[in-house]
mmCIF file of C-alpha atoms in Angstrom:
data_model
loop_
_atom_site.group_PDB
_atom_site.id
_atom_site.type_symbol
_atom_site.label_atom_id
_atom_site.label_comp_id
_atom_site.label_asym_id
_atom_site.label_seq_id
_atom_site.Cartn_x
_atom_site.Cartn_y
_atom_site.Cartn_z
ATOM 1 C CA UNK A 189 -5.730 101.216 82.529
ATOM 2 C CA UNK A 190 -2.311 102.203 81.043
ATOM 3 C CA UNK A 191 0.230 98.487 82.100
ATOM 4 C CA UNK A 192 -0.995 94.955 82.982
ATOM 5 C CA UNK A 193 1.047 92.500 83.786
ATOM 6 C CA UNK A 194 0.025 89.056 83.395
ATOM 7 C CA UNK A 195 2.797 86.834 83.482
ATOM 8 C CA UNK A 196 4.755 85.341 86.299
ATOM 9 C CA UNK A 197 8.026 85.770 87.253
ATOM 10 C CA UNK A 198 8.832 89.273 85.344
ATOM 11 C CA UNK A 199 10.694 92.126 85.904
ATOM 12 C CA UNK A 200 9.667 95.961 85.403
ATOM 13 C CA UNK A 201 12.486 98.475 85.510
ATOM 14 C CA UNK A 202 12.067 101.820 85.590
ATOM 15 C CA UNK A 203 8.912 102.984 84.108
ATOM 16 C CA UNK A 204 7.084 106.001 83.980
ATOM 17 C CA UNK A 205 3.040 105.714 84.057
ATOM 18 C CA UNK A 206 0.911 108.697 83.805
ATOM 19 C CA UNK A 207 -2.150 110.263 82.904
ATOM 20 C CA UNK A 208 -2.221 114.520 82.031
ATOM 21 C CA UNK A 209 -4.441 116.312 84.336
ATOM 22 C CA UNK A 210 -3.712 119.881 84.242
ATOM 23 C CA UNK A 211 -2.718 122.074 81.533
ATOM 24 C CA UNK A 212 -4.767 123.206 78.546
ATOM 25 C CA UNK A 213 -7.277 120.197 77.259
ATOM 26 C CA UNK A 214 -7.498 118.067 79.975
ATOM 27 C CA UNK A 215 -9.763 117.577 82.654
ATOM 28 C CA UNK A 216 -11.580 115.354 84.862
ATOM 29 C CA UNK A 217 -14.074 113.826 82.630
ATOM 30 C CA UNK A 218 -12.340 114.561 78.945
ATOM 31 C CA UNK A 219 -9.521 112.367 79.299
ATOM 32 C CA UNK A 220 -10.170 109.766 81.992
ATOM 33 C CA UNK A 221 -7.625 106.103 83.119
ATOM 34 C CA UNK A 222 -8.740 104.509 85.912
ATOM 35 C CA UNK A 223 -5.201 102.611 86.679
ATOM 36 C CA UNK A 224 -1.699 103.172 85.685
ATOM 37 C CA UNK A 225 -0.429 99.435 86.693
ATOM 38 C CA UNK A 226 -1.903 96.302 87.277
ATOM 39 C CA UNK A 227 -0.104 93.348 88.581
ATOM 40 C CA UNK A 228 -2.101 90.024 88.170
ATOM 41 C CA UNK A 229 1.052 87.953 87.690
ATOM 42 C CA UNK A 230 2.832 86.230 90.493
ATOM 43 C CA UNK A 231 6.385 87.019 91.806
ATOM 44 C CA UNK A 232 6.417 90.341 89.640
ATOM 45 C CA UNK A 233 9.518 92.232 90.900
ATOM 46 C CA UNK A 234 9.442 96.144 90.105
ATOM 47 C CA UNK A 235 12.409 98.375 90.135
ATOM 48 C CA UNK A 236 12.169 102.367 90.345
ATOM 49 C CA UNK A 237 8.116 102.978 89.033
ATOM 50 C CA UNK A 238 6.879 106.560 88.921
ATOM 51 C CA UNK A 239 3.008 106.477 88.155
ATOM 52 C CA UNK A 240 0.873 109.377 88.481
ATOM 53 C CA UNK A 241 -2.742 111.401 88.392
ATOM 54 C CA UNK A 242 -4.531 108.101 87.218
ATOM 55 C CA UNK A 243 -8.300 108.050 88.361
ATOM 56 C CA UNK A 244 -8.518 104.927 90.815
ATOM 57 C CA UNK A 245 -5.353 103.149 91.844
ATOM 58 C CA UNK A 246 -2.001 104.218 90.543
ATOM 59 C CA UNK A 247 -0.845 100.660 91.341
ATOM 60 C CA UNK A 248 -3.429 97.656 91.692
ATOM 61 C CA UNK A 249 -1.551 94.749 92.512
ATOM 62 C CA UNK A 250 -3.484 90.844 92.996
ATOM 63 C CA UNK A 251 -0.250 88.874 92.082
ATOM 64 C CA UNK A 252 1.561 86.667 95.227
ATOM 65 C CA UNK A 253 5.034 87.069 95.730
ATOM 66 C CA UNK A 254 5.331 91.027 94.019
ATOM 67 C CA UNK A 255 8.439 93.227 95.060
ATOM 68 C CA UNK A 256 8.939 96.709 94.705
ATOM 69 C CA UNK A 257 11.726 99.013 94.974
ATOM 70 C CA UNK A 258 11.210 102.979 94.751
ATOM 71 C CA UNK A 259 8.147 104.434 94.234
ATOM 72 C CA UNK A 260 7.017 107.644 93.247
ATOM 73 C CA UNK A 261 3.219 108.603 92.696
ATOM 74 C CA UNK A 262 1.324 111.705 92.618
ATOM 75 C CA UNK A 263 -2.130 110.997 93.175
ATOM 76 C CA UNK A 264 -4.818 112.978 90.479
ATOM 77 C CA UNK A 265 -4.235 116.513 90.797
ATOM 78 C CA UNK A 266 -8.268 116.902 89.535
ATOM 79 C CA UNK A 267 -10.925 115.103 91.644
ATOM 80 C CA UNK A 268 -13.706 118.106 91.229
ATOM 81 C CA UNK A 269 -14.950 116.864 94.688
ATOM 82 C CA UNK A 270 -15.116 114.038 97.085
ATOM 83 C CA UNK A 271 -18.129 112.425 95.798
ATOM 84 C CA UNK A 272 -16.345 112.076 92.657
ATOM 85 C CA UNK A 273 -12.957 110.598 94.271
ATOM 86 C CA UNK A 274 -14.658 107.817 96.316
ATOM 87 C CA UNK A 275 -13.294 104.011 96.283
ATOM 88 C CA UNK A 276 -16.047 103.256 99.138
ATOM 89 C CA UNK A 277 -18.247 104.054 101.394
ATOM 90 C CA UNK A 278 -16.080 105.678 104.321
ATOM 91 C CA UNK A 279 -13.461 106.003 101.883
ATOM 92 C CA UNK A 280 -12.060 108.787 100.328
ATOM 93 C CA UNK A 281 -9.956 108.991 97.254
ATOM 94 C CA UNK A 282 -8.727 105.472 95.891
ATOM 95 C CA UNK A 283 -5.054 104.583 97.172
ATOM 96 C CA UNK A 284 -2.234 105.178 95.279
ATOM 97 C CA UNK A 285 -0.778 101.993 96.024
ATOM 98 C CA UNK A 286 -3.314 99.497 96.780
ATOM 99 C CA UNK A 287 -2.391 95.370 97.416
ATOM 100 C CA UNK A 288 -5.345 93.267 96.854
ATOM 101 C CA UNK A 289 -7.134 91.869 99.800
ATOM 102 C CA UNK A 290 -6.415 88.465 98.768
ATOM 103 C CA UNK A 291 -2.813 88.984 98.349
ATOM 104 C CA UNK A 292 -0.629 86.789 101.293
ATOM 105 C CA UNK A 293 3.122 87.456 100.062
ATOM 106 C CA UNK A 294 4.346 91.081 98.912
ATOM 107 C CA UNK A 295 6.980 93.408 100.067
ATOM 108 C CA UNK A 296 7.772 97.078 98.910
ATOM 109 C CA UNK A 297 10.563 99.548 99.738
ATOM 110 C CA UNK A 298 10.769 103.103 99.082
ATOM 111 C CA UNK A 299 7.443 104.454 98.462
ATOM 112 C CA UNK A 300 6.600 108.737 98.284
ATOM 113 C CA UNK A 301 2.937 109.279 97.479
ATOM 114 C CA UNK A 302 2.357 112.947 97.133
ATOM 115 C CA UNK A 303 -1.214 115.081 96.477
ATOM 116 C CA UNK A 304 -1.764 118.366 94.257
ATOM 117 C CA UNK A 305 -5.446 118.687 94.856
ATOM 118 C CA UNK A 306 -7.087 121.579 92.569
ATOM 119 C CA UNK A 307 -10.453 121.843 94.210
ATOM 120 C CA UNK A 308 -11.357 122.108 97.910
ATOM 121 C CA UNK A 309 -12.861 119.299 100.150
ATOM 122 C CA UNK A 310 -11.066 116.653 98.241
ATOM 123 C CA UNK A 311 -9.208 114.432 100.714
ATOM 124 C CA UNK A 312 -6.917 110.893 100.408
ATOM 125 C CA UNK A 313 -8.010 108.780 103.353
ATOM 126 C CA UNK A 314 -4.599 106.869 102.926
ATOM 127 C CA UNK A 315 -1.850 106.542 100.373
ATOM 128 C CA UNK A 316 -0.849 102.684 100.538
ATOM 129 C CA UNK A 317 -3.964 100.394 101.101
ATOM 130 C CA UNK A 318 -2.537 96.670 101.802
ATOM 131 C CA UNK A 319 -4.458 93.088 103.877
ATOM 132 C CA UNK A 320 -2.908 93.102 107.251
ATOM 133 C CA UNK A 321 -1.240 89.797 107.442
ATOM 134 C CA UNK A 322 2.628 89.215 107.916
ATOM 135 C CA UNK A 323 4.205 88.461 104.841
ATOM 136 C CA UNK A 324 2.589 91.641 103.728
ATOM 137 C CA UNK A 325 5.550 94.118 104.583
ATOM 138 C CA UNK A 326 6.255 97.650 103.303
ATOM 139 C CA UNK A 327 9.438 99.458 104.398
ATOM 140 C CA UNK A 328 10.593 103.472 104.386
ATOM 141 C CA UNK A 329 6.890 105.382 103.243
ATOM 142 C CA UNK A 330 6.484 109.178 103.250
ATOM 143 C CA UNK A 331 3.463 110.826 102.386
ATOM 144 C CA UNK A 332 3.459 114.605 101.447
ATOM 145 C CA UNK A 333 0.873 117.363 100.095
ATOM 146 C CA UNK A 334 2.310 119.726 98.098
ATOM 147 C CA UNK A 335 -0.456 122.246 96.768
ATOM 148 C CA UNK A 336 -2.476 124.683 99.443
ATOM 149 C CA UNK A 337 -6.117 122.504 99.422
ATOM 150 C CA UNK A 338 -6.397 118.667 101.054
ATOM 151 C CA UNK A 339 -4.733 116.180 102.605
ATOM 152 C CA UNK A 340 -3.909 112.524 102.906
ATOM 153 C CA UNK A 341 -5.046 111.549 106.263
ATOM 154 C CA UNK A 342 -2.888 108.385 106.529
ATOM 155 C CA UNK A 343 0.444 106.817 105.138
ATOM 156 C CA UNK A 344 -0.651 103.053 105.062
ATOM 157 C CA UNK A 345 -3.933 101.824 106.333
ATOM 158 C CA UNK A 346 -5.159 103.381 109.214
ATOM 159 C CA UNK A 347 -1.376 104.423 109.931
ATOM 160 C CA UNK A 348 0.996 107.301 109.968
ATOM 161 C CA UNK A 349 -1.104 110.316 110.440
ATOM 162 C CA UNK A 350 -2.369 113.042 107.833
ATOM 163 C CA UNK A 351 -0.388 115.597 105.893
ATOM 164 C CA UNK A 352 -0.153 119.292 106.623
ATOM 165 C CA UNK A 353 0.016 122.542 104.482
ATOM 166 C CA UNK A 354 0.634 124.947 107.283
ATOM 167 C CA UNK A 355 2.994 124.105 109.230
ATOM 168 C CA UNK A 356 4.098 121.170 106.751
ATOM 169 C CA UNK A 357 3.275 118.167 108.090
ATOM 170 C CA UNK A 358 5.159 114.451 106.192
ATOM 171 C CA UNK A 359 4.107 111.969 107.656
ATOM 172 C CA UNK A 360 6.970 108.762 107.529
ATOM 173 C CA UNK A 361 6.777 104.785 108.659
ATOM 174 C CA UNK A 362 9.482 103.076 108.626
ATOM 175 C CA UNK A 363 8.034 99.883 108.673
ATOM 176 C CA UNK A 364 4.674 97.946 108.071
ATOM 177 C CA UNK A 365 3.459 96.301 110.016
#
């Protein structure tokens, strides 16, 4: 993990979270981070967070009350293959943006998740994984492959449809739910 945050009531502006995962000495297995941010505190407020190619979640968040404004992630360009990019059974990858199931009050704005998958058969089953309840609201998502291999199937949850390489396929929701 690269950020916790364990305190209530903070702010987080404009930060830039990433682990290397192509280019000469790196690699799947030599230089591994499960997490790039982890929000355990409550009404955390987050402002413009870029986090990328992190193993698990990019963002874990278990705090009440979190807010987020802009997102960009790129999920790990290097899963070698599904089995090894797993969260669960039925599951495959580990979302970029994932809200904690016991989580009642959080609201986000402005998320891009994008892929860059190196090795075939490796597949996102969706980018933004969040408890369906109704103060759990995410606004203006887009989810887009960039490289020729893979896809992420959905935008949030079970919603929003899969990417595309040919023709190019970016899947949006406006809002959620």
């Amino acid at each position: 993990m690269n950020l916790m945050i364990n305190s209530n009531d903070t702010i987080l502006d404009h930060t830039w979270i990433w682990r290397a995962d192509h280019g000469p000495g790196v690699g799947w297995t030599s230089n591994t981070s499960a997490n790039g941010l982890v929000v355990n505190g409550e009404n955390v407020t987050v402002y413009g967070l870029f986090v990328e190619h992190l193993q698990q979640f990019q963002v874990l968040w278990n705090g009440n009350g979190g807010r987020t404004y802009m997102v960009q992630s790129e999920i790990p360009y290097d899963p070698p293959d599904q089995a090894s990019y797993t969260s669960a059974a039925g599951t495959n990858g580990w979302a970029s943006y994932k809200v904690a199931d016991v989580v009642t009050r959080h609201e986000a704005w402005g998320l891009g998740i994008y892929s860059v998958f190196r090795h075939p058969g490796v597949t996102l089953s969706r980018a933004i994984e969040v408890p369906r309840t109704p103060a759990v609201r995410f606004h203006d998502m887009i989810t887009v492959a960039l490289g020729n291999m893979g896809e992420i199937s959905n935008v949030i949850n079970n919603t929003g449809g899969a990417t595309a390489i040919a023709p190019r396929v970016t899947p949006k929701v406006t809002t959620y739910p």
